[in-house]
Amino acid sequence: MKAVSIYPHSKGRSEFERAIASYPQIQLCRSFPEVPDWDTLARTLRAWIPGVLFLDITSTAAELMNARLAKEFPEIRRVAIHPGQAPDVFRRVLHLGMRELINPPFRSAQLSPVLDRLRADLEQSPVNLRSNCRIWAFLPAKAGVGASTIAAHTTWARSEEHTSELQSLAYLVCRLLLEKK
C-alpha cells in the first residue's frame, strides 16, 4: 500500500516515519516536511498514486489542502494526524471528512488496526486516478505528409466526446492548423 505524508513537525515526522517503516505493507513514497503547494502535491499524487495520505491537521493550510484533496482526489484515503484526543479533535476529523485519526506517540497497538482497516478498504475499492490531461503528438516522417491534418481531425473527433466549450477550442485549433498550410 503506497502512502504520502504531510507532517510539518520534524520530531513527530521522524517518529512517524520510523513507526510506518516497521510495517512492510506500507511504502511511504513521499514525506513532505511542510504543507506543499497544490501543484507539487497533485503531481506527486498522480505520479505515485498512493492509496493513503497521512495529513497533520494542526494548521489551517492543511485543512484547506484537505478540502481540495477531498474534491479532486476523493478516492485517496486521508488519515488525520493530530497530537490531541479531545472530543473537539474527533469532531474536527469528522468535519474534514476523514475516517481515521492517529496520534503521537505512534504505537503499534494504535497503528495496526488503522492500517488493517485501510488495507481492507483499499482491497475492496482500489485507487483509480484518471488522468484528465493527455498530450498527443503527431510527428511527421517528412514535411508535407499530413501530420497537421491528422492532428486537427483527431482534435475535432476527440472534442465531440466532451463539452461544447471544448468543441469551440478544437474548432479554433483546427482552423489555425489548417490556415498555417
Coordinates of C-alpha atoms in Angstrom, one line a residue:
M1 CA 0.0 0.0 0.0
K2 CA 1.6 3.3 -1.1
A3 CA 1.3 6.3 1.1
V4 CA 2.3 10.0 1.2
S5 CA 2.6 12.1 4.3
I6 CA 2.4 15.8 5.1
Y7 CA 3.7 16.3 8.6
P8 CA 5.5 19.6 9.3
H9 CA 6.7 18.8 12.8
S10 CA 10.3 17.4 12.4
K11 CA 10.4 15.4 15.7
G12 CA 7.0 13.9 15.1
R13 CA 7.7 13.3 11.5
S14 CA 10.8 11.2 12.1
E15 CA 9.0 9.3 14.8
F16 CA 6.0 8.7 12.4
E17 CA 8.4 7.6 9.6
R18 CA 10.1 5.1 11.9
A19 CA 6.8 3.7 13.0
I20 CA 5.5 3.4 9.4
A21 CA 8.8 1.8 8.3
S22 CA 8.1 -1.1 10.7
Y23 CA 5.1 -2.1 8.5
P24 CA 6.3 -3.8 5.3
Q25 CA 2.9 -3.5 3.7
I26 CA 3.3 0.4 3.7
Q27 CA 5.5 2.1 1.2
L28 CA 6.0 5.7 2.2
C29 CA 6.6 7.2 -1.3
R30 CA 7.0 10.8 -0.3
S31 CA 7.1 12.7 3.0
F32 CA 6.6 16.4 2.9
P33 CA 8.3 18.4 5.7
E34 CA 5.7 21.2 5.2
V35 CA 2.4 21.7 3.5
P36 CA 3.3 21.8 -0.2
D37 CA 1.8 24.0 -2.8
W38 CA -1.1 22.4 -4.6
D39 CA 0.7 21.7 -7.9
T40 CA 3.5 19.9 -6.2
L41 CA 1.1 17.7 -4.2
A42 CA -1.1 17.0 -7.2
R43 CA 1.9 16.0 -9.3
T44 CA 3.1 13.7 -6.5
L45 CA -0.3 12.1 -6.2
R46 CA -0.6 11.5 -9.9
A47 CA 2.9 10.1 -10.1
W48 CA 2.8 7.7 -7.1
I49 CA -0.9 7.0 -7.0
P50 CA -0.9 6.4 -3.2
G51 CA -3.8 4.7 -1.5
V52 CA -3.3 6.7 1.7
L53 CA -2.4 10.3 2.6
F54 CA -1.4 11.0 6.2
L55 CA -2.0 14.7 6.9
D56 CA -1.2 16.7 10.0
I57 CA -4.4 18.7 10.6
T58 CA -3.0 21.2 13.1
S59 CA -2.7 24.0 10.6
T60 CA -5.2 26.0 8.6
A61 CA -3.2 25.4 5.4
A62 CA -3.6 21.6 6.0
E63 CA -7.3 22.0 6.4
L64 CA -7.6 23.9 3.1
M65 CA -5.4 21.3 1.4
N66 CA -7.7 18.6 2.8
A67 CA -10.7 20.3 1.3
R68 CA -9.2 20.4 -2.1
L69 CA -7.9 16.8 -1.8
A70 CA -11.4 15.6 -0.9
K71 CA -12.8 17.3 -4.0
E72 CA -10.1 16.5 -6.6
F73 CA -8.7 13.1 -5.2
P74 CA -11.7 11.6 -3.4
E75 CA -10.5 8.0 -3.9
I76 CA -7.3 8.6 -1.8
R77 CA -7.9 7.8 1.9
R78 CA -6.9 10.6 4.1
V79 CA -5.7 9.9 7.7
A80 CA -5.5 12.7 10.2
I81 CA -2.5 13.2 12.4
H82 CA -3.1 15.3 15.5
P83 CA -1.5 15.3 18.9
G84 CA -4.8 15.6 20.8
Q85 CA -7.5 13.1 21.6
A86 CA -10.1 15.5 22.9
P87 CA -13.7 15.3 21.6
D88 CA -13.3 18.5 19.6
V89 CA -10.4 16.9 17.7
F90 CA -12.6 14.0 16.8
R91 CA -15.4 16.4 15.6
R92 CA -12.8 18.2 13.6
V93 CA -11.6 15.0 11.9
L94 CA -15.2 14.1 11.1
H95 CA -15.9 17.6 9.8
L96 CA -12.9 17.3 7.5
G97 CA -14.4 14.1 6.0
M98 CA -11.6 11.9 7.4
R99 CA -12.3 8.4 8.8
E100 CA -9.1 7.8 10.7
L101 CA -7.1 9.6 13.3
I102 CA -3.6 8.7 14.7
N103 CA -1.8 10.5 17.5
P104 CA 1.8 10.6 18.6
P105 CA 3.5 8.7 20.1
F106 CA 2.9 6.2 17.3
R107 CA 2.5 2.8 18.9
S108 CA 1.9 -0.5 17.1
A109 CA -1.3 -1.0 19.1
Q110 CA -2.7 2.2 17.6
L111 CA -1.3 1.9 14.1
S112 CA -2.1 -1.7 13.3
P113 CA -5.9 -1.5 13.5
V114 CA -5.9 1.7 11.4
L115 CA -3.6 0.2 8.7
D116 CA -5.6 -3.0 8.7
R117 CA -8.8 -1.1 8.0
L118 CA -7.1 1.0 5.3
R119 CA -5.7 -2.1 3.6
A120 CA -9.1 -3.9 3.7
D121 CA -10.8 -0.7 2.3
L122 CA -8.2 -0.4 -0.5
E123 CA -8.6 -4.1 -1.4
Q124 CA -12.4 -3.6 -1.7
S125 CA -12.1 -0.4 -3.7
P126 CA -8.6 0.4 -5.0
V127 CA -7.5 3.9 -6.0
N128 CA -8.1 4.6 -9.7
L129 CA -6.8 8.0 -10.6
R130 CA -7.9 9.1 -14.0
S131 CA -5.8 11.4 -16.0
N132 CA -7.7 14.5 -17.2
C133 CA -4.9 15.8 -19.4
R134 CA -3.4 13.9 -22.2
I135 CA -0.9 15.1 -24.7
W136 CA -0.9 13.6 -28.2
A137 CA 2.0 14.3 -30.5
F138 CA 1.9 13.9 -34.2
L139 CA 5.4 13.7 -35.7
P140 CA 5.7 13.6 -39.5
A141 CA 8.4 11.5 -41.1
K142 CA 9.0 14.3 -43.6
A143 CA 7.4 17.6 -44.4
G144 CA 4.0 17.6 -46.2
V145 CA 2.8 14.2 -45.3
G146 CA -0.3 15.4 -43.4
A147 CA 0.6 15.3 -39.7
S148 CA -1.2 18.7 -39.1
T149 CA -4.3 17.5 -40.8
I150 CA -4.4 14.3 -38.8
A151 CA -3.8 16.3 -35.6
A152 CA -6.6 18.7 -36.5
H153 CA -9.1 15.8 -37.3
T154 CA -8.1 13.9 -34.2
T155 CA -8.7 17.1 -32.1
W156 CA -12.1 17.6 -33.6
A157 CA -13.1 13.9 -33.2
R158 CA -12.0 13.9 -29.5
S159 CA -13.8 17.1 -28.8
E160 CA -17.1 15.6 -29.8
E161 CA -16.9 13.3 -26.8
H162 CA -16.8 16.3 -24.5
T163 CA -18.4 19.7 -23.9
S164 CA -19.3 22.4 -26.4
E165 CA -16.6 24.6 -24.9
L166 CA -14.0 22.1 -25.9
Q167 CA -15.6 21.8 -29.3
S168 CA -15.1 25.6 -29.8
L169 CA -11.5 25.3 -28.8
A170 CA -11.0 22.3 -31.1
Y171 CA -12.6 24.2 -34.0
L172 CA -10.2 27.1 -33.3
V173 CA -7.2 24.8 -33.2
C174 CA -8.2 23.1 -36.4
R175 CA -8.7 26.4 -38.2
L176 CA -5.3 27.6 -37.1
L177 CA -3.6 24.4 -38.1
L178 CA -5.2 24.3 -41.5
E179 CA -4.7 28.0 -42.2
K180 CA -1.0 27.5 -41.4
K181 CA -0.7 25.4 -44.6

